[in-house]
Short mmCIF file of C-alpha atoms in Angstrom, two decimals:
data_model
loop_
_atom_site.label_atom_id
_atom_site.label_comp_id
_atom_site.label_asym_id
_atom_site.label_seq_id
_atom_site.Cartn_x
_atom_site.Cartn_y
_atom_site.Cartn_z
CA UNK A 1 0.00 0.00 0.00
CA UNK A 2 1.13 3.52 -0.85
CA UNK A 3 -0.40 6.70 0.61
CA UNK A 4 0.48 10.16 -0.68
CA UNK A 5 -0.44 13.48 0.91
CA UNK A 6 -0.63 16.49 -1.40
CA UNK A 7 -1.39 20.03 -0.18
CA UNK A 8 -3.97 22.35 -1.65
CA UNK A 9 -2.77 25.76 -2.81
CA UNK A 10 -3.73 29.40 -2.61
CA UNK A 11 -2.71 31.79 -5.40
CA UNK A 12 -2.02 35.49 -5.04
CA UNK A 13 -1.32 37.03 -8.45
CA UNK A 14 -0.81 36.19 -12.11
CA UNK A 15 -3.53 33.55 -12.42
CA UNK A 16 -4.54 33.00 -16.04
CA UNK A 17 -1.05 33.63 -17.38
CA UNK A 18 -0.40 29.90 -16.89
CA UNK A 19 -2.78 29.11 -19.76
CA UNK A 20 -1.17 28.21 -23.09
CA UNK A 21 -3.31 30.87 -24.80
CA UNK A 22 -1.17 33.42 -22.94
CA UNK A 23 2.28 31.98 -22.21
CA UNK A 24 2.87 30.87 -25.81
CA UNK A 25 2.69 34.56 -26.72
CA UNK A 26 4.35 36.01 -23.62
CA UNK A 27 5.95 34.59 -20.50
CA UNK A 28 3.46 34.03 -17.68
CA UNK A 29 4.11 34.03 -13.94
CA UNK A 30 2.22 33.51 -10.68
CA UNK A 31 2.77 33.72 -6.95
CA UNK A 32 1.26 30.85 -4.96
CA UNK A 33 1.65 28.91 -1.73
CA UNK A 34 0.71 25.44 -0.56
CA UNK A 35 -1.41 25.21 2.61
CA UNK A 36 -1.94 22.64 5.36
CA UNK A 37 -5.14 21.20 3.88
CA UNK A 38 -4.57 18.01 1.95
CA UNK A 39 -5.61 15.49 -0.68
CA UNK A 40 -4.81 11.88 0.23
CA UNK A 41 -4.45 9.18 -2.44
CA UNK A 42 -4.17 5.51 -1.50
CA UNK A 43 -3.04 2.80 -3.93
CA UNK A 44 -3.25 -0.91 -3.08
CA UNK A 45 -3.36 -4.14 -5.10
CA UNK A 46 -6.89 -5.51 -5.43
CA UNK A 47 -7.69 -8.92 -3.93
CA UNK A 48 -9.16 -9.97 -7.28
CA UNK A 49 -6.44 -8.88 -9.67
CA UNK A 50 -8.93 -8.96 -12.57
CA UNK A 51 -10.71 -5.99 -10.99
CA UNK A 52 -9.65 -2.35 -10.82
CA UNK A 53 -11.36 -0.21 -8.19
CA UNK A 54 -11.54 3.59 -8.02
CA UNK A 55 -13.18 5.15 -4.95
CA UNK A 56 -13.95 8.86 -4.69
CA UNK A 57 -17.47 10.27 -4.15
CA UNK A 58 -18.50 7.15 -6.07
CA UNK A 59 -17.11 3.62 -6.20
CA UNK A 60 -16.21 2.11 -9.56
CA UNK A 61 -15.36 -1.60 -9.89
CA UNK A 62 -14.39 -2.56 -13.44
CA UNK A 63 -12.76 -5.37 -15.38
CA UNK A 64 -11.66 -3.03 -18.19
CA UNK A 65 -9.73 0.14 -17.26
CA UNK A 66 -11.10 1.85 -20.40
CA UNK A 67 -14.56 1.91 -18.79
CA UNK A 68 -13.52 3.91 -15.70
CA UNK A 69 -15.51 7.16 -15.59
CA UNK A 70 -13.06 9.08 -13.39
CA UNK A 71 -11.05 10.60 -16.22
CA UNK A 72 -7.82 11.39 -14.35
CA UNK A 73 -7.58 7.92 -12.80
CA UNK A 74 -8.53 6.22 -16.07
CA UNK A 75 -5.99 8.08 -18.19
CA UNK A 76 -3.12 7.59 -15.75
CA UNK A 77 -3.79 3.86 -15.49
CA UNK A 78 -4.01 3.56 -19.28
CA UNK A 79 -0.79 5.53 -19.71
CA UNK A 80 1.02 3.18 -17.31
CA UNK A 81 -0.67 0.03 -18.62
CA UNK A 82 -1.70 -0.70 -15.05
CA UNK A 83 -4.73 -2.57 -13.69
CA UNK A 84 -5.59 -4.75 -10.70
CA UNK A 85 -5.21 -1.87 -8.25
CA UNK A 86 -7.52 -0.03 -5.90
CA UNK A 87 -7.29 3.77 -5.84
CA UNK A 88 -8.96 5.62 -2.96
CA UNK A 89 -8.98 9.39 -2.47
CA UNK A 90 -10.13 11.58 0.37
CA UNK A 91 -9.50 15.24 1.14
CA UNK A 92 -9.88 18.02 3.68
CA UNK A 93 -11.65 20.31 1.17
CA UNK A 94 -14.48 19.61 -1.32
CA UNK A 95 -13.95 20.00 -5.06
CA UNK A 96 -14.99 23.10 -6.99
CA UNK A 97 -13.82 25.53 -4.31
CA UNK A 98 -10.79 27.16 -5.97
CA UNK A 99 -8.07 25.40 -3.99
CA UNK A 100 -7.00 23.11 -6.86
CA UNK A 101 -8.57 19.82 -5.75
CA UNK A 102 -8.40 18.33 -9.26
CA UNK A 103 -4.70 19.03 -9.68
CA UNK A 104 -3.92 17.96 -6.11
CA UNK A 105 -5.57 14.64 -6.97
CA UNK A 106 -3.61 14.37 -10.22
CA UNK A 107 -0.33 15.12 -8.44
CA UNK A 108 -1.09 12.70 -5.61
CA UNK A 109 -2.12 9.98 -8.06
CA UNK A 110 0.99 10.39 -10.24
CA UNK A 111 3.12 10.28 -7.08
CA UNK A 112 1.36 7.22 -5.62
CA UNK A 113 1.26 5.14 -8.80
CA UNK A 114 4.89 5.94 -9.60
CA UNK A 115 5.93 4.78 -6.12
CA UNK A 116 3.72 1.71 -6.49
CA UNK A 117 5.75 0.80 -9.58
CA UNK A 118 9.02 1.46 -7.76
CA UNK A 119 9.78 4.81 -9.43
CA UNK A 120 10.66 7.93 -7.46
CA UNK A 121 10.47 11.35 -9.13
CA UNK A 122 11.31 14.86 -7.99
CA UNK A 123 8.39 17.12 -7.11
CA UNK A 124 9.04 19.13 -10.28
CA UNK A 125 8.85 15.97 -12.39
CA UNK A 126 5.64 14.89 -10.66
CA UNK A 127 4.13 18.31 -11.44
CA UNK A 128 5.23 18.01 -15.08
CA UNK A 129 3.65 14.56 -15.40
CA UNK A 130 0.45 15.80 -13.72
CA UNK A 131 0.26 18.64 -16.28
CA UNK A 132 0.60 16.16 -19.12
CA UNK A 133 -2.09 13.99 -17.55
CA UNK A 134 -4.67 16.73 -16.98
CA UNK A 135 -4.05 18.97 -19.99
CA UNK A 136 -2.91 16.60 -22.74
CA UNK A 137 -4.47 13.22 -21.91
CA UNK A 138 -7.70 14.30 -20.17
CA UNK A 139 -8.04 17.50 -22.22
CA UNK A 140 -8.95 19.79 -19.33
CA UNK A 141 -9.08 23.52 -20.15
CA UNK A 142 -6.72 24.49 -17.35
CA UNK A 143 -3.26 25.95 -16.88
CA UNK A 144 -0.11 24.65 -15.22
CA UNK A 145 0.08 26.60 -11.98
CA UNK A 146 -1.99 24.22 -9.83
CA UNK A 147 0.12 21.14 -10.50
CA UNK A 148 3.30 22.97 -9.52
CA UNK A 149 1.55 24.83 -6.71
CA UNK A 150 0.47 21.57 -5.06
CA UNK A 151 3.45 19.33 -5.87
CA UNK A 152 6.03 21.77 -4.49
CA UNK A 153 5.65 23.13 -0.98
CA UNK A 154 5.95 26.64 0.36
CA UNK A 155 5.71 30.10 -1.17
CA UNK A 156 6.73 30.16 -4.84
CA UNK A 157 7.21 32.40 -7.86
CA UNK A 158 6.41 30.21 -10.88
CA UNK A 159 7.22 31.19 -14.48
CA UNK A 160 5.60 29.70 -17.58
CA UNK A 161 7.90 29.98 -20.58
CA UNK A 162 6.79 30.21 -24.24
CA UNK A 163 8.52 26.88 -24.99
CA UNK A 164 6.26 25.14 -22.47
CA UNK A 165 8.88 24.83 -19.72
CA UNK A 166 8.11 25.84 -16.15
CA UNK A 167 10.61 27.47 -13.76
CA UNK A 168 9.97 27.47 -10.01
CA UNK A 169 11.62 29.86 -7.55
CA UNK A 170 11.04 29.12 -3.88
CA UNK A 171 10.82 32.49 -2.16
CA UNK A 172 13.19 32.67 0.81
CA UNK A 173 11.64 35.11 3.29
CA UNK A 174 12.73 35.83 6.83
CA UNK A 175 10.88 33.93 9.55
CA UNK A 176 9.38 37.21 10.77
CA UNK A 177 7.94 38.09 7.36
CA UNK A 178 6.62 34.56 6.83
CA UNK A 179 4.89 34.58 10.21
CA UNK A 180 3.34 37.99 9.56
CA UNK A 181 2.13 36.86 6.14
CA UNK A 182 0.68 33.66 7.61
CA UNK A 183 -1.03 35.57 10.43
CA UNK A 184 -2.59 38.18 8.14
CA UNK A 185 -4.07 35.87 5.48
CA UNK A 186 -7.64 34.69 6.00
CA UNK A 187 -9.83 32.32 3.97
CA UNK A 188 -13.64 32.38 3.77
CA UNK A 189 -15.88 29.91 1.97
CA UNK A 190 -18.64 31.45 -0.14
CA UNK A 191 -20.72 28.28 -0.14
CA UNK A 192 -20.72 28.33 -3.95
CA UNK A 193 -18.95 25.68 -6.04
CA UNK A 194 -17.86 26.23 -9.63
CA UNK A 195 -16.70 24.50 -12.81
CA UNK A 196 -13.15 25.79 -13.28
CA UNK A 197 -12.76 24.22 -16.71
CA UNK A 198 -15.70 26.09 -18.21
CA UNK A 199 -14.60 29.43 -16.75
CA UNK A 200 -11.00 28.98 -17.91
CA UNK A 201 -12.16 27.88 -21.36
CA UNK A 202 -14.07 31.15 -21.77
CA UNK A 203 -11.17 33.14 -20.31
CA UNK A 204 -8.70 31.55 -22.75
CA UNK A 205 -11.00 32.38 -25.66
CA UNK A 206 -11.31 35.98 -24.46
CA UNK A 207 -7.53 36.34 -24.17
CA UNK A 208 -6.99 34.93 -27.67
CA UNK A 209 -9.65 37.10 -29.32
CA UNK A 210 -9.67 40.32 -27.30
CA UNK A 211 -6.50 42.43 -27.12
CA UNK A 212 -7.75 44.30 -24.05
CA UNK A 213 -8.10 41.00 -22.15
CA UNK A 214 -4.59 40.01 -23.24
CA UNK A 215 -3.24 43.35 -22.00
CA UNK A 216 -5.01 42.77 -18.67
CA UNK A 217 -3.13 39.52 -18.26
CA UNK A 218 0.16 41.21 -19.16
CA UNK A 219 -0.54 43.73 -16.38
CA UNK A 220 -1.33 40.87 -14.00
CA UNK A 221 2.10 39.34 -14.65
CA UNK A 222 3.64 42.72 -13.80
CA UNK A 223 1.68 42.64 -10.54
CA UNK A 224 2.99 39.13 -9.83
CA UNK A 225 6.58 40.33 -10.29
CA UNK A 226 5.93 43.39 -8.11
CA UNK A 227 4.38 41.11 -5.48
CA UNK A 228 7.48 38.90 -5.54
CA UNK A 229 9.64 41.94 -4.85
CA UNK A 230 7.35 43.18 -2.07
CA UNK A 231 7.52 39.79 -0.34
CA UNK A 232 11.29 39.48 -0.64
CA UNK A 233 11.67 43.00 0.77
CA UNK A 234 9.15 42.43 3.57
CA UNK A 235 6.69 45.08 2.36
CA UNK A 236 3.51 43.24 3.31
CA UNK A 237 1.18 46.24 3.09
CA UNK A 238 2.29 46.60 -0.53
CA UNK A 239 1.58 42.88 -0.96
CA UNK A 240 -1.99 43.51 0.20
CA UNK A 241 -2.47 46.45 -2.16
CA UNK A 242 -1.14 44.45 -5.12
CA UNK A 243 -3.53 41.63 -4.20
CA UNK A 244 -6.38 44.13 -4.48
CA UNK A 245 -5.26 45.67 -7.77
CA UNK A 246 -4.70 42.25 -9.29
CA UNK A 247 -8.23 41.15 -8.34
CA UNK A 248 -9.71 44.24 -10.01
CA UNK A 249 -8.03 43.16 -13.25
CA UNK A 250 -8.77 39.46 -12.93
CA UNK A 251 -12.53 39.90 -12.66
CA UNK A 252 -12.48 41.66 -16.06
CA UNK A 253 -11.16 38.55 -17.85
CA UNK A 254 -14.54 36.79 -17.89
CA UNK A 255 -18.06 37.68 -16.78
CA UNK A 256 -18.17 34.31 -14.98
CA UNK A 257 -15.39 35.15 -12.51
CA UNK A 258 -17.37 37.30 -10.09
CA UNK A 259 -21.04 37.77 -9.15
CA UNK A 260 -23.11 40.16 -7.00
CA UNK A 261 -22.65 38.11 -3.80
CA UNK A 262 -18.87 38.01 -4.21
CA UNK A 263 -18.74 41.74 -4.97
CA UNK A 264 -20.83 42.49 -1.87
CA UNK A 265 -18.59 40.40 0.38
CA UNK A 266 -15.45 41.94 -1.09
CA UNK A 267 -16.74 45.46 -0.45
CA UNK A 268 -17.63 44.54 3.14
CA UNK A 269 -14.14 43.15 3.66
CA UNK A 270 -12.44 46.34 2.49
CA UNK A 271 -14.72 48.47 4.65
CA UNK A 272 -13.86 46.28 7.64
CA UNK A 273 -10.12 46.78 7.19
CA UNK A 274 -8.81 44.22 4.70
CA UNK A 275 -6.10 45.74 2.49
CA UNK A 276 -6.75 43.41 -0.41
CA UNK A 277 -8.23 40.11 -1.42
CA UNK A 278 -9.42 37.92 -4.25
CA UNK A 279 -11.50 34.95 -5.19
CA UNK A 280 -9.32 31.85 -5.44
CA UNK A 281 -9.18 29.59 -8.45
CA UNK A 282 -10.89 30.24 -11.75
CA UNK A 283 -13.72 32.20 -10.15
CA UNK A 284 -17.47 31.91 -9.81
CA UNK A 285 -17.41 30.69 -6.21
CA UNK A 286 -15.28 28.75 -3.77
CA UNK A 287 -12.99 30.50 -1.30
CA UNK A 288 -12.18 34.18 -0.90
CA UNK A 289 -8.74 35.13 0.40
CA UNK A 290 -8.00 38.38 2.24
CA UNK A 291 -4.91 40.11 3.54
CA UNK A 292 -5.92 41.90 6.74
CA UNK A 293 -3.79 43.32 9.58
CA UNK A 294 -4.27 41.50 12.87
CA UNK A 295 -5.91 44.46 14.61
CA UNK A 296 -8.70 44.55 11.99
CA UNK A 297 -9.40 40.83 11.81
CA UNK A 298 -12.16 40.82 14.42
CA UNK A 299 -14.04 43.42 12.37
CA UNK A 300 -13.42 41.44 9.18
CA UNK A 301 -14.84 38.24 10.66
CA UNK A 302 -17.93 40.10 11.83
CA UNK A 303 -18.44 41.70 8.42
CA UNK A 304 -18.13 38.35 6.61
CA UNK A 305 -20.41 36.39 8.94
CA UNK A 306 -22.40 35.06 5.96
CA UNK A 307 -19.36 33.01 4.96
CA UNK A 308 -17.44 30.26 6.79
CA UNK A 309 -13.83 30.89 7.76
CA UNK A 310 -11.24 28.18 7.13
CA UNK A 311 -8.20 28.48 9.44
CA UNK A 312 -4.98 27.50 7.66
CA UNK A 313 -1.23 27.94 7.49
CA UNK A 314 1.30 27.88 4.66
CA UNK A 315 3.01 24.46 4.51
CA UNK A 316 6.41 23.60 3.09
CA UNK A 317 6.58 19.86 2.37
CA UNK A 318 4.60 19.66 -0.89
CA UNK A 319 3.42 16.29 -2.15
CA UNK A 320 4.96 13.47 -0.15
CA UNK A 321 4.63 9.75 0.49
CA UNK A 322 3.45 9.25 4.07
CA UNK A 323 2.95 5.47 4.07
CA UNK A 324 4.61 2.55 2.31
CA UNK A 325 3.65 -0.95 3.45
CA UNK A 326 4.11 -0.85 7.21
CA UNK A 327 6.13 2.37 7.32
CA UNK A 328 4.61 5.77 8.08
CA UNK A 329 6.09 9.28 7.82
CA UNK A 330 4.20 12.30 9.15
#
């Protein structure tokens, strides 16, 4: 038996520039961090080796891997020529909430099945294989930031090059700045789930066909680079302001990104003392992230009482194997 644990991620700036519709024309970049909420993937040989079992919100028991309905599991098994295994997944966060559950699953699955076959890859290689799985084999209309954001731990500046390569810079901040950042970031659940693929498909089309949308994304990559500098220099108030300005641009990329409820909650948050914030993921629902000084957080929580807060911290391990046979690592 193999068990992998893969963190979810929060993203701060540059989202959308990880889509091929953008980075093939101009280098994209994002700032993101993995958090201590996780996707767990378990792989074990089936008792009846003629059966392959995939358990998620449903249970599939098949004799032919081609008939598996869970597209990520099916395509990875087909790619590896593997059957006679049971794959079980469980997570701390539901899907469709903007924390990259699909890519965390893909990363965790790639990691677990590789280990099951006796192959160990770097986190960067696992992310690369997860991108190939989701984008090329499954055909999902998504970018590359989530696979790298979940496979590799900590706070990162990720670049998406026109040749398709991805470069990851782990941001080395002082312990004081990291603690202040951790303490001043808050997550709230809107109660609305979304279909990221549909939103990103429309966004990609808009970027390809509308020069103003393309220019918006160019500006968002500038914000991501400015945010990197503000973090490295410990200017966290500037980080919060860039978060705000970047959100104002992001919501213009597609009319499906925001909605009246989200706009109302965002306005309440700013009035209560948040410096900046954004909706995580593709948009349309899920979690809202805010940067708010500690002394204003009580007011922020009161203002956003219609939503549910999710306490969290930035984590630094990335995707890891926590159990092999009778050995456990925490």
